[in-house]
Amino acid sequence: MARMKFLCDSERCIECEGCVTACKNANETEWGIQRRRVVTLDDGEIGKEVSISVACMHCSDAPCMSVCPTDCFYPTEDGLILHNKDACIGCGYCLYACPFGAPQFPKQGSFGARGKMDKCTFCAGGPEADPQVDQQKYGANRLREGKLPLCAEMCSTKALLAGDAADVADIFRERVVYRGHRNSAWGSLEQGAQETELAAARQADLAYDATRGV
Amino acid sequence: MMRKPLPDQISAWLVWLLLVGCLISLPVAAQQGADARREAMQTMPGVTSDYWREVVSGTKGSTQSRSPGADSLIMIEGERWRELRNTWVSPGGAIALGGSLAAITFFYLLVGRIKLVNPRTGRVVERWSRWDRTIHWYTASLFIILALTGLSILYAKWFLMPLLPTSVWGGFMLAAKNIHNYLGPLFALGVLAMIVKWVRHNFFNLTDLKWFLKGGGLVGKGHPSAGFLNGGEKVWFWMIVFVGLTVVGSGLVLDFPNFGQSRETMQITLLIHAGASLLLTAAAFGHIYIGTLGTEGAFEGMKTGYVDEAWAKQHHDLWYEQVKDQAVPAEQVLSQPDQSAAPTRQAGSS
Ligand code: HEM
Ligand code: SF4
Ligand code: SF4
Ligand code: SF4
């Protein structure tokens, strides 16, 4: 049994918005709904700006699920958190609980009119039995076709990885080993050290890593 | 000039020059390499521990998404809200409502209905005008609908959901939410009307203090004196004012997300709204019991507008003293409106 996970390699993401566009294209989501987004912290600050692509992280103990008044979320065997739009009342509670701002709504109207919640399905569709209806309501079901999420497939630097947690971890571990320094998983060099020649060289290697196939 | 065929001597010179040039330019090349590295470092600076500190503390960045709060990677307040709502407000509300019902049942079994001590005189005094009753029942019906739909939003998934097929369940919940959200503002009008119309009866005085000291008639012998409203009724009024307005105010914030309230604002407002409305509902159970089953003769006051002299004397003696000369035979006022209303209605419709 697979356990699906996303991983965005912060050392590689170049904020090209390719994943966002790929998702929009694969799932034909309604106007205003963006299941995936890229967030850049310290935007424009030389030597500090870093971007990460984020969507629903399919949490193990999902906060959205535990606050939903209609209990319309359901976990799948693959460890995904999907939801049933037929039961959704558009109360917005899932968005208020979600740490990643993943749930999306077509509108923000008076009297709490938000429409049905939509979020990343890990390209695994929804509960509808008829594939066409399912496609229309929840977007692509690429997993059923044996494909991986399109956002990750189309990532230009392969920063965004999606798939079985074990495979994703293996790929990432290999990268870390290849980068070959103490902090190359989740942190590069200490800020103060960046000015030194050696640090600059290592940093450049990291940037080079982004252009590699692995 | 360089294109001309060169004598051997000149070419030897050139080779030599080239070598020297290379030697001189070596440090420059190294310099350029370092610059390229530095540039790469600037565009792909890599991630530091400070960056992750920013991420987990919810620091805002920039994004193309226009979804509320999209500019932060992680919102930490959501988890706190979930915990407060699911482990405190939701069970706390259930305990408050259940406790209120249990206390009422216990009281009923222990004390029973408060009966009229003296027989009815058959003469009645006016207590609530048509306006008063309209405001009361308007607000009360909306309150009951709002309480039922609001409680469905909080609790129905625990008992109703397993019983219904998904489509029916979804339809029920959507209806509950929409009824709740559209009627809420109308309830607000009722609360405001009550405050304007009744506040003059509700200032506390010494009589109320004595009424409280005697526990509203439960402690010691004899019924304590009371004016038009007794201390308990005044407490209920001020609860409607403060808790009710809190419910209404928070409800309005929740009802109009189109003003772009942040997720954090909505979380806090939901907690306030749920907490205040649950408190009000628990108190309302008591009010409903006292006004119906608990006290003989009280309900007819809000139904017909008139109360029997015996009831007025027993529960609101000071007020009765003021209005006793306006007492009229019950048949005169209680049957008349119906008889006169029927022909008028016919006349109006023909
Ligand atoms: C007797 C009065 C009321 C009661 C007992 C009541 C109760 C509740 C409860 C229990 C909830 C669910 C909270 C949660 O799940 O965390 C709720 C939600 C809500 N209430 Fe009320 N409420 C009352 C009046 C009002 C009023 C007067 C308004 C508006 C003016 C209002 C607007 C809302 C809104 C907008 C929500 C969020 C529901 C959604 O959009 O899905 N409520 N209420
Ligand atoms: S919507 Fe948010 S809370 Fe729910 S599973 Fe996805 S990331 Fe987790
Ligand atoms: S918006 Fe829909 S999915 Fe989200 S909590 Fe409300 S009912 Fe559940
Ligand atoms: S997995 Fe599919 S639905 Fe989710 S963000 Fe990627 S493309 Fe969009």
CSV table of N, CA and C in Angstrom, one decimal, chain A residues 10-15 17 34 37-43 46-52 54 61-63 65-71 84 86-91 93 95-101 103-104 108-114 116 186-191 194-197 200-201 203-204 206-207 210, chain B residues 30 34 36-38 40-52 54-55 59-79 81-82 85-86 152-154 156-158 161 166-167 169-171 173-174 177-178 181-182 185 254-260 262-263 266-267 270:
chain,number,residue,atom,x,y,z
A,10,SER,N,13.2,22.9,-1.8
A,10,SER,CA,13.3,24.3,-1.7
A,10,SER,C,14.6,24.8,-2.4
A,11,GLU,N,15.6,23.9,-2.5
A,11,GLU,CA,16.9,24.3,-3.2
A,11,GLU,C,16.7,24.4,-4.7
A,12,ARG,N,15.6,23.9,-5.2
A,12,ARG,CA,15.4,23.8,-6.6
A,12,ARG,C,14.3,24.7,-7.2
A,13,CYS,N,13.3,25.0,-6.4
A,13,CYS,CA,12.1,25.7,-7.0
A,13,CYS,C,12.6,27.1,-7.5
A,14,ILE,N,12.2,27.4,-8.7
A,14,ILE,CA,12.6,28.7,-9.3
A,14,ILE,C,11.4,29.6,-9.6
A,15,GLU,N,10.3,29.2,-9.0
A,15,GLU,CA,9.1,30.1,-9.0
A,15,GLU,C,8.7,30.3,-10.5
A,17,GLU,N,6.0,28.8,-11.8
A,17,GLU,CA,4.5,28.7,-11.8
A,17,GLU,C,4.1,27.6,-12.8
A,34,GLN,N,-7.5,28.0,-7.5
A,34,GLN,CA,-6.1,27.6,-7.7
A,34,GLN,C,-5.6,26.6,-6.7
A,37,ARG,N,-0.2,26.7,-5.4
A,37,ARG,CA,0.3,28.0,-5.6
A,37,ARG,C,1.8,28.0,-5.2
A,38,VAL,N,2.5,29.0,-5.6
A,38,VAL,CA,3.9,29.1,-5.2
A,38,VAL,C,4.0,30.3,-4.3
A,39,VAL,N,4.7,30.1,-3.2
A,39,VAL,CA,4.8,31.2,-2.2
A,39,VAL,C,6.3,31.5,-2.2
A,40,THR,N,6.6,32.8,-2.3
A,40,THR,CA,8.0,33.2,-2.2
A,40,THR,C,8.2,34.1,-1.0
A,41,LEU,N,9.1,33.6,-0.1
A,41,LEU,CA,9.4,34.5,1.1
A,41,LEU,C,10.6,35.3,0.8
A,42,ASP,N,10.7,36.5,1.4
A,42,ASP,CA,11.7,37.4,1.2
A,42,ASP,C,11.9,37.8,-0.3
A,43,ASP,N,10.8,38.0,-1.0
A,43,ASP,CA,10.8,38.2,-2.4
A,43,ASP,C,11.6,39.5,-2.7
A,46,ILE,N,18.0,40.2,-2.2
A,46,ILE,CA,19.1,39.5,-2.8
A,46,ILE,C,19.7,38.5,-1.9
A,47,GLY,N,19.9,37.3,-2.3
A,47,GLY,CA,20.5,36.3,-1.5
A,47,GLY,C,19.6,35.7,-0.4
A,48,LYS,N,18.4,36.0,-0.4
A,48,LYS,CA,17.5,35.5,0.6
A,48,LYS,C,16.2,34.8,0.1
A,49,GLU,N,15.8,35.3,-1.1
A,49,GLU,CA,14.5,34.9,-1.7
A,49,GLU,C,14.5,33.4,-2.0
A,50,VAL,N,13.5,32.7,-1.4
A,50,VAL,CA,13.3,31.3,-1.6
A,50,VAL,C,11.8,31.0,-1.9
A,51,SER,N,11.5,30.1,-2.9
A,51,SER,CA,10.1,29.8,-3.2
A,51,SER,C,9.8,28.4,-2.9
A,52,ILE,N,8.5,28.1,-2.6
A,52,ILE,CA,8.1,26.7,-2.4
A,52,ILE,C,6.7,26.6,-3.0
A,54,VAL,N,3.1,24.9,-3.0
A,54,VAL,CA,2.3,24.2,-2.0
A,54,VAL,C,0.8,24.0,-2.5
A,61,ASP,N,-3.3,13.4,10.1
A,61,ASP,CA,-4.4,13.7,11.0
A,61,ASP,C,-5.0,15.0,10.5
A,62,ALA,N,-5.8,14.9,9.5
A,62,ALA,CA,-6.2,16.1,8.7
A,62,ALA,C,-7.1,17.0,9.5
A,63,PRO,N,-6.7,18.3,9.7
A,63,PRO,CA,-7.5,19.3,10.5
A,63,PRO,C,-8.8,19.6,9.7
A,65,MET,N,-10.6,17.7,7.9
A,65,MET,CA,-11.6,16.6,8.1
A,65,MET,C,-12.2,16.7,9.5
A,66,SER,N,-11.4,17.1,10.5
A,66,SER,CA,-12.0,17.0,11.9
A,66,SER,C,-12.9,18.2,12.2
A,67,VAL,N,-12.8,19.3,11.4
A,67,VAL,CA,-13.7,20.4,11.7
A,67,VAL,C,-14.9,20.5,10.8
A,68,CYS,N,-14.9,19.7,9.7
A,68,CYS,CA,-16.0,19.8,8.7
A,68,CYS,C,-17.3,19.4,9.3
A,69,PRO,N,-18.3,20.3,9.3
A,69,PRO,CA,-19.6,20.1,9.9
A,69,PRO,C,-20.4,18.9,9.2
A,70,THR,N,-20.0,18.7,7.9
A,70,THR,CA,-20.8,17.6,7.2
A,70,THR,C,-19.9,16.4,7.1
A,71,ASP,N,-18.7,16.4,7.6
A,71,ASP,CA,-17.8,15.2,7.6
A,71,ASP,C,-17.7,14.7,6.1
A,84,ASN,N,-16.2,14.9,-0.7
A,84,ASN,CA,-17.4,14.7,-1.5
A,84,ASN,C,-18.2,16.0,-1.6
A,86,ASP,N,-21.0,16.7,-2.8
A,86,ASP,CA,-22.4,16.6,-2.6
A,86,ASP,C,-22.8,17.0,-1.2
A,87,ALA,N,-21.9,16.7,-0.2
A,87,ALA,CA,-22.2,17.0,1.2
A,87,ALA,C,-21.6,18.4,1.6
A,88,CYS,N,-20.8,19.0,0.8
A,88,CYS,CA,-20.1,20.2,1.2
A,88,CYS,C,-21.1,21.4,1.2
A,89,ILE,N,-21.1,22.2,2.3
A,89,ILE,CA,-22.1,23.3,2.4
A,89,ILE,C,-21.3,24.6,2.2
A,90,GLY,N,-20.1,24.6,2.0
A,90,GLY,CA,-19.3,25.8,1.7
A,90,GLY,C,-19.2,26.7,3.0
A,91,CYS,N,-19.0,26.1,4.1
A,91,CYS,CA,-18.9,26.9,5.3
A,91,CYS,C,-17.5,27.5,5.5
A,93,TYR,N,-15.0,26.2,7.0
A,93,TYR,CA,-14.2,25.8,8.2
A,93,TYR,C,-12.9,25.0,7.8
A,95,LEU,N,-10.9,25.6,5.4
A,95,LEU,CA,-9.9,26.6,5.1
A,95,LEU,C,-9.4,27.3,6.4
A,96,TYR,N,-10.3,27.4,7.4
A,96,TYR,CA,-9.9,28.0,8.6
A,96,TYR,C,-9.0,27.1,9.4
A,97,ALA,N,-9.1,25.8,9.2
A,97,ALA,CA,-8.3,24.9,10.0
A,97,ALA,C,-7.0,24.4,9.3
A,98,CYS,N,-7.1,24.4,7.9
A,98,CYS,CA,-5.9,23.9,7.2
A,98,CYS,C,-4.7,24.7,7.4
A,99,PRO,N,-3.6,24.1,7.7
A,99,PRO,CA,-2.3,24.9,7.9
A,99,PRO,C,-1.8,25.4,6.6
A,100,PHE,N,-2.1,24.8,5.5
A,100,PHE,CA,-1.5,25.1,4.2
A,100,PHE,C,-2.4,26.0,3.3
A,101,GLY,N,-3.5,26.4,3.8
A,101,GLY,CA,-4.4,27.2,2.9
A,101,GLY,C,-4.9,26.5,1.7
A,103,PRO,N,-7.8,24.5,0.9
A,103,PRO,CA,-9.2,24.6,0.4
A,103,PRO,C,-9.5,25.9,-0.4
A,104,GLN,N,-10.1,25.8,-1.5
A,104,GLN,CA,-10.4,26.9,-2.3
A,104,GLN,C,-11.9,27.0,-2.5
A,108,GLN,N,-16.9,34.4,-2.5
A,108,GLN,CA,-16.9,34.8,-1.1
A,108,GLN,C,-18.1,35.8,-1.0
A,109,GLY,N,-19.3,35.2,-0.9
A,109,GLY,CA,-20.4,36.1,-1.0
A,109,GLY,C,-21.1,36.4,0.3
A,110,SER,N,-22.1,37.4,0.3
A,110,SER,CA,-22.9,37.7,1.4
A,110,SER,C,-23.7,36.4,1.9
A,111,PHE,N,-24.0,36.4,3.2
A,111,PHE,CA,-24.7,35.2,3.8
A,111,PHE,C,-23.9,34.0,3.7
A,112,GLY,N,-22.6,34.1,3.7
A,112,GLY,CA,-21.7,33.0,3.7
A,112,GLY,C,-21.7,32.1,2.4
A,113,ALA,N,-22.1,32.7,1.3
A,113,ALA,CA,-22.2,31.9,0.0
A,113,ALA,C,-20.9,31.8,-0.6
A,114,ARG,N,-20.3,30.6,-0.5
A,114,ARG,CA,-19.0,30.3,-1.0
A,114,ARG,C,-18.9,29.4,-2.1
A,116,LYS,N,-19.1,25.3,-3.5
A,116,LYS,CA,-18.5,24.1,-3.0
A,116,LYS,C,-17.0,24.2,-3.0
A,186,TRP,N,17.7,20.2,4.3
A,186,TRP,CA,16.7,21.3,4.5
A,186,TRP,C,17.3,22.7,4.8
A,187,GLY,N,18.6,22.7,4.9
A,187,GLY,CA,19.2,24.0,5.1
A,187,GLY,C,20.5,24.1,4.4
A,188,SER,N,20.8,25.2,3.8
A,188,SER,CA,22.2,25.2,3.2
A,188,SER,C,23.1,25.8,4.2
A,189,LEU,N,23.9,26.7,3.8
A,189,LEU,CA,25.0,27.2,4.7
A,189,LEU,C,24.5,28.3,5.6
A,190,GLU,N,25.1,28.4,6.7
A,190,GLU,CA,24.7,29.4,7.6
A,190,GLU,C,24.8,30.8,6.9
A,191,GLN,N,23.9,31.7,7.3
A,191,GLN,CA,23.8,33.0,6.6
A,191,GLN,C,25.2,33.7,6.6
A,194,GLN,N,28.1,32.9,4.1
A,194,GLN,CA,27.8,33.0,2.6
A,194,GLN,C,28.8,33.9,1.9
A,195,GLU,N,29.4,34.8,2.6
A,195,GLU,CA,30.3,35.7,1.9
A,195,GLU,C,31.7,35.1,1.6
A,196,THR,N,32.0,34.0,2.2
A,196,THR,CA,33.3,33.5,2.0
A,196,THR,C,33.3,32.7,0.6
A,197,GLU,N,34.5,32.7,0.1
A,197,GLU,CA,34.7,32.1,-1.2
A,197,GLU,C,34.2,30.6,-1.3
A,200,ALA,N,30.5,30.4,-1.3
A,200,ALA,CA,30.0,30.7,-2.6
A,200,ALA,C,30.1,29.6,-3.6
A,201,ALA,N,31.2,28.9,-3.5
A,201,ALA,CA,31.4,27.7,-4.4
A,201,ALA,C,30.4,26.6,-4.1
A,203,GLN,N,27.6,27.0,-2.7
A,203,GLN,CA,26.3,27.5,-3.1
A,203,GLN,C,26.0,27.3,-4.6
A,204,ALA,N,27.0,27.6,-5.3
A,204,ALA,CA,26.9,27.5,-6.8
A,204,ALA,C,26.7,26.1,-7.2
A,206,LEU,N,25.1,23.9,-5.5
A,206,LEU,CA,23.7,23.7,-5.2
A,206,LEU,C,22.8,24.2,-6.4
A,207,ALA,N,23.1,25.4,-6.8
A,207,ALA,CA,22.3,25.9,-7.9
A,207,ALA,C,22.5,25.0,-9.2
A,210,ALA,N,20.3,22.0,-9.4
A,210,ALA,CA,19.0,22.2,-9.9
A,210,ALA,C,18.8,21.9,-11.4
B,30,ALA,N,39.8,33.9,-12.7
B,30,ALA,CA,39.4,33.4,-11.4
B,30,ALA,C,38.3,34.3,-10.8
B,34,ALA,N,34.4,33.5,-9.7
B,34,ALA,CA,33.8,33.7,-8.3
B,34,ALA,C,32.5,34.6,-8.5
B,36,ALA,N,30.5,34.6,-11.0
B,36,ALA,CA,29.4,33.7,-11.5
B,36,ALA,C,28.8,32.9,-10.3
B,37,ARG,N,29.7,32.5,-9.5
B,37,ARG,CA,29.2,31.7,-8.3
B,37,ARG,C,28.3,32.6,-7.4
B,38,ARG,N,28.8,33.8,-7.2
B,38,ARG,CA,28.1,34.7,-6.4
B,38,ARG,C,26.7,35.0,-7.0
B,40,ALA,N,25.0,33.0,-8.9
B,40,ALA,CA,24.2,31.8,-8.8
B,40,ALA,C,23.7,31.8,-7.3
B,41,MET,N,24.6,32.2,-6.4
B,41,MET,CA,24.2,32.1,-5.0
B,41,MET,C,23.0,33.1,-4.8
B,42,GLN,N,23.1,34.2,-5.5
B,42,GLN,CA,22.0,35.2,-5.3
B,42,GLN,C,20.7,34.7,-5.8
B,43,THR,N,20.7,34.1,-7.0
B,43,THR,CA,19.4,33.7,-7.6
B,43,THR,C,18.9,32.4,-6.9
B,44,MET,N,19.8,31.5,-6.5
B,44,MET,CA,19.4,30.3,-5.8
B,44,MET,C,20.1,30.3,-4.5
B,45,PRO,N,19.7,31.1,-3.6
B,45,PRO,CA,20.5,31.3,-2.4
B,45,PRO,C,20.5,30.0,-1.5
B,46,GLY,N,19.5,29.1,-1.7
B,46,GLY,CA,19.5,28.0,-0.8
B,46,GLY,C,18.8,28.4,0.5
B,47,VAL,N,18.4,27.4,1.2
B,47,VAL,CA,17.6,27.6,2.4
B,47,VAL,C,18.3,27.5,3.7
B,48,THR,N,18.1,28.5,4.5
B,48,THR,CA,18.8,28.5,5.8
B,48,THR,C,17.8,28.2,6.9
B,49,SER,N,18.3,27.9,8.1
B,49,SER,CA,17.3,27.6,9.2
B,49,SER,C,16.4,28.8,9.5
B,50,ASP,N,16.9,30.0,9.2
B,50,ASP,CA,16.1,31.2,9.4
B,50,ASP,C,14.8,31.1,8.5
B,51,TYR,N,15.1,30.6,7.3
B,51,TYR,CA,13.9,30.5,6.4
B,51,TYR,C,12.9,29.6,6.9
B,52,TRP,N,13.3,28.4,7.5
B,52,TRP,CA,12.3,27.5,8.0
B,52,TRP,C,11.6,28.1,9.3
B,54,GLU,N,10.9,31.2,9.5
B,54,GLU,CA,9.9,32.1,9.0
B,54,GLU,C,8.7,31.3,8.5
B,55,VAL,N,8.9,30.1,7.9
B,55,VAL,CA,7.8,29.3,7.4
B,55,VAL,C,6.9,28.8,8.5
B,59,THR,N,5.2,33.5,8.5
B,59,THR,CA,5.6,34.7,7.8
B,59,THR,C,4.9,34.8,6.4
B,60,LYS,N,4.5,36.0,6.1
B,60,LYS,CA,3.8,36.2,4.8
B,60,LYS,C,4.8,36.5,3.7
B,61,GLY,N,4.6,35.9,2.5
B,61,GLY,CA,5.5,36.2,1.4
B,61,GLY,C,4.7,36.7,0.3
B,62,SER,N,5.0,36.4,-1.0
B,62,SER,CA,4.2,36.8,-2.1
B,62,SER,C,3.8,35.6,-2.9
B,63,THR,N,2.7,35.7,-3.5
B,63,THR,CA,2.2,34.6,-4.4
B,63,THR,C,1.2,35.2,-5.4
B,64,GLN,N,0.9,34.4,-6.4
B,64,GLN,CA,0.0,34.8,-7.5
B,64,GLN,C,-1.4,34.5,-7.0
B,65,SER,N,-1.6,33.6,-6.1
B,65,SER,CA,-3.0,33.2,-5.7
B,65,SER,C,-3.7,34.3,-4.9
B,66,ARG,N,-5.0,34.4,-5.1
B,66,ARG,CA,-5.8,35.4,-4.5
B,66,ARG,C,-6.6,34.8,-3.4
B,67,SER,N,-6.4,33.6,-3.0
B,67,SER,CA,-7.2,32.9,-2.0
B,67,SER,C,-6.8,33.5,-0.6
B,68,PRO,N,-7.8,33.6,0.3
B,68,PRO,CA,-7.5,34.2,1.6
B,68,PRO,C,-6.3,33.6,2.3
B,69,GLY,N,-5.3,34.3,2.7
B,69,GLY,CA,-4.2,33.8,3.4
B,69,GLY,C,-3.2,33.0,2.5
B,70,ALA,N,-3.3,33.1,1.2
B,70,ALA,CA,-2.5,32.4,0.3
B,70,ALA,C,-1.0,32.8,0.4
B,71,ASP,N,-0.8,34.0,0.9
B,71,ASP,CA,0.6,34.4,1.0
B,71,ASP,C,1.5,33.9,2.1
B,72,SER,N,0.9,33.0,3.0
B,72,SER,CA,1.7,32.4,3.9
B,72,SER,C,1.7,30.9,3.7
B,73,LEU,N,2.9,30.3,3.9
B,73,LEU,CA,3.0,28.8,3.6
B,73,LEU,C,2.3,28.0,4.7
B,74,ILE,N,2.5,28.4,5.9
B,74,ILE,CA,1.8,27.6,7.0
B,74,ILE,C,1.1,28.6,7.9
B,75,MET,N,-0.2,28.3,8.2
B,75,MET,CA,-0.9,29.0,9.2
B,75,MET,C,-1.0,28.2,10.5
B,76,ILE,N,-0.4,28.7,11.6
B,76,ILE,CA,-0.4,27.9,12.8
B,76,ILE,C,-1.6,28.0,13.6
B,77,GLU,N,-2.4,29.2,13.4
B,77,GLU,CA,-3.6,29.4,14.3
B,77,GLU,C,-4.7,28.3,14.0
B,78,GLY,N,-4.7,27.7,12.8
B,78,GLY,CA,-5.7,26.8,12.5
B,78,GLY,C,-5.8,25.6,13.5
B,79,GLU,N,-4.6,25.1,13.9
B,79,GLU,CA,-4.6,24.0,14.8
B,79,GLU,C,-5.1,24.4,16.2
B,81,TRP,N,-7.4,26.7,16.7
B,81,TRP,CA,-8.8,26.8,16.5
B,81,TRP,C,-9.5,25.4,16.5
B,82,ARG,N,-8.9,24.5,15.8
B,82,ARG,CA,-9.4,23.2,15.8
B,82,ARG,C,-9.5,22.6,17.2
B,85,ARG,N,-12.2,24.4,19.3
B,85,ARG,CA,-13.5,24.1,18.8
B,85,ARG,C,-13.9,22.7,19.2
B,86,ASN,N,-13.0,21.8,18.8
B,86,ASN,CA,-13.4,20.3,18.9
B,86,ASN,C,-13.3,19.8,20.3
B,152,SER,N,-27.2,22.1,14.4
B,152,SER,CA,-27.0,21.0,13.4
B,152,SER,C,-25.6,21.2,12.8
B,153,ILE,N,-25.2,22.5,12.6
B,153,ILE,CA,-23.9,22.7,12.1
B,153,ILE,C,-22.8,22.2,13.0
B,154,LEU,N,-23.0,22.3,14.3
B,154,LEU,CA,-22.0,21.9,15.3
B,154,LEU,C,-22.1,20.4,15.6
B,156,ALA,N,-24.8,17.8,14.2
B,156,ALA,CA,-25.6,16.8,13.5
B,156,ALA,C,-24.7,15.7,12.9
B,157,LYS,N,-23.4,16.0,12.6
B,157,LYS,CA,-22.6,14.9,12.0
B,157,LYS,C,-22.4,13.8,12.9
B,158,TRP,N,-22.6,14.0,14.2
B,158,TRP,CA,-22.4,12.9,15.2
B,158,TRP,C,-23.6,12.0,15.3
B,161,MET,N,-25.8,12.1,10.5
B,161,MET,CA,-25.1,11.7,9.3
B,161,MET,C,-25.2,10.2,9.1
B,166,THR,N,-26.0,10.2,1.6
B,166,THR,CA,-25.2,11.4,1.5
B,166,THR,C,-26.0,12.5,0.8
B,167,SER,N,-26.8,12.3,-0.2
B,167,SER,CA,-27.4,13.4,-0.9
B,167,SER,C,-28.4,14.0,0.1
B,169,TRP,N,-28.4,14.0,3.4
B,169,TRP,CA,-27.6,14.6,4.4
B,169,TRP,C,-27.0,15.9,3.9
B,170,GLY,N,-26.5,15.9,2.7
B,170,GLY,CA,-25.9,17.2,2.1
B,170,GLY,C,-27.0,18.2,2.0
B,171,GLY,N,-28.2,17.8,1.5
B,171,GLY,CA,-29.3,18.7,1.3
B,171,GLY,C,-29.7,19.3,2.6
B,173,MET,N,-28.0,19.7,5.4
B,173,MET,CA,-27.0,20.6,6.0
B,173,MET,C,-26.9,21.9,5.2
B,174,LEU,N,-27.1,21.8,3.9
B,174,LEU,CA,-27.1,23.0,3.1
B,174,LEU,C,-28.2,23.9,3.5
B,177,LYS,N,-27.6,25.4,6.9
B,177,LYS,CA,-26.6,26.6,6.8
B,177,LYS,C,-27.3,27.8,6.2
B,178,ASN,N,-28.0,27.6,5.1
B,178,ASN,CA,-28.6,28.7,4.4
B,178,ASN,C,-29.7,29.4,5.3
B,181,ASN,N,-28.0,31.3,8.0
B,181,ASN,CA,-27.3,32.5,7.5
B,181,ASN,C,-28.2,33.6,7.0
B,182,TYR,N,-29.4,33.2,6.5
B,182,TYR,CA,-30.3,34.2,6.0
B,182,TYR,C,-31.2,34.8,7.1
B,185,PRO,N,-29.6,37.7,10.5
B,185,PRO,CA,-29.8,39.2,10.5
B,185,PRO,C,-31.2,39.6,10.9
B,254,LEU,N,-19.5,36.6,10.6
B,254,LEU,CA,-19.4,35.3,9.9
B,254,LEU,C,-20.2,35.3,8.6
B,255,ASP,N,-21.3,36.1,8.7
B,255,ASP,CA,-22.3,36.0,7.6
B,255,ASP,C,-21.8,36.8,6.4
B,256,PHE,N,-20.9,37.7,6.5
B,256,PHE,CA,-20.5,38.5,5.4
B,256,PHE,C,-19.0,38.4,5.2
B,257,PRO,N,-18.5,37.2,4.7
B,257,PRO,CA,-17.1,37.0,4.5
B,257,PRO,C,-16.6,37.8,3.3
B,258,ASN,N,-17.5,38.5,2.6
B,258,ASN,CA,-17.2,39.2,1.4
B,258,ASN,C,-16.4,40.5,1.8
B,259,PHE,N,-16.3,40.8,3.1
B,259,PHE,CA,-15.5,41.9,3.5
B,259,PHE,C,-14.0,41.6,3.6
B,260,GLY,N,-13.7,40.3,3.3
B,260,GLY,CA,-12.3,39.9,3.3
B,260,GLY,C,-11.7,39.6,4.7
B,262,SER,N,-9.9,37.9,7.6
B,262,SER,CA,-8.8,36.9,7.5
B,262,SER,C,-9.3,35.6,8.2
B,263,ARG,N,-8.5,34.5,7.9
B,263,ARG,CA,-8.9,33.2,8.5
B,263,ARG,C,-8.8,33.3,10.0
B,266,MET,N,-11.9,34.9,11.4
B,266,MET,CA,-13.1,34.0,11.4
B,266,MET,C,-13.0,32.9,12.5
B,267,GLN,N,-11.8,32.5,12.7
B,267,GLN,CA,-11.6,31.5,13.8
B,267,GLN,C,-12.1,32.0,15.1
B,270,LEU,N,-15.8,32.6,15.2
B,270,LEU,CA,-16.6,31.3,15.3
B,270,LEU,C,-16.6,30.8,16.7
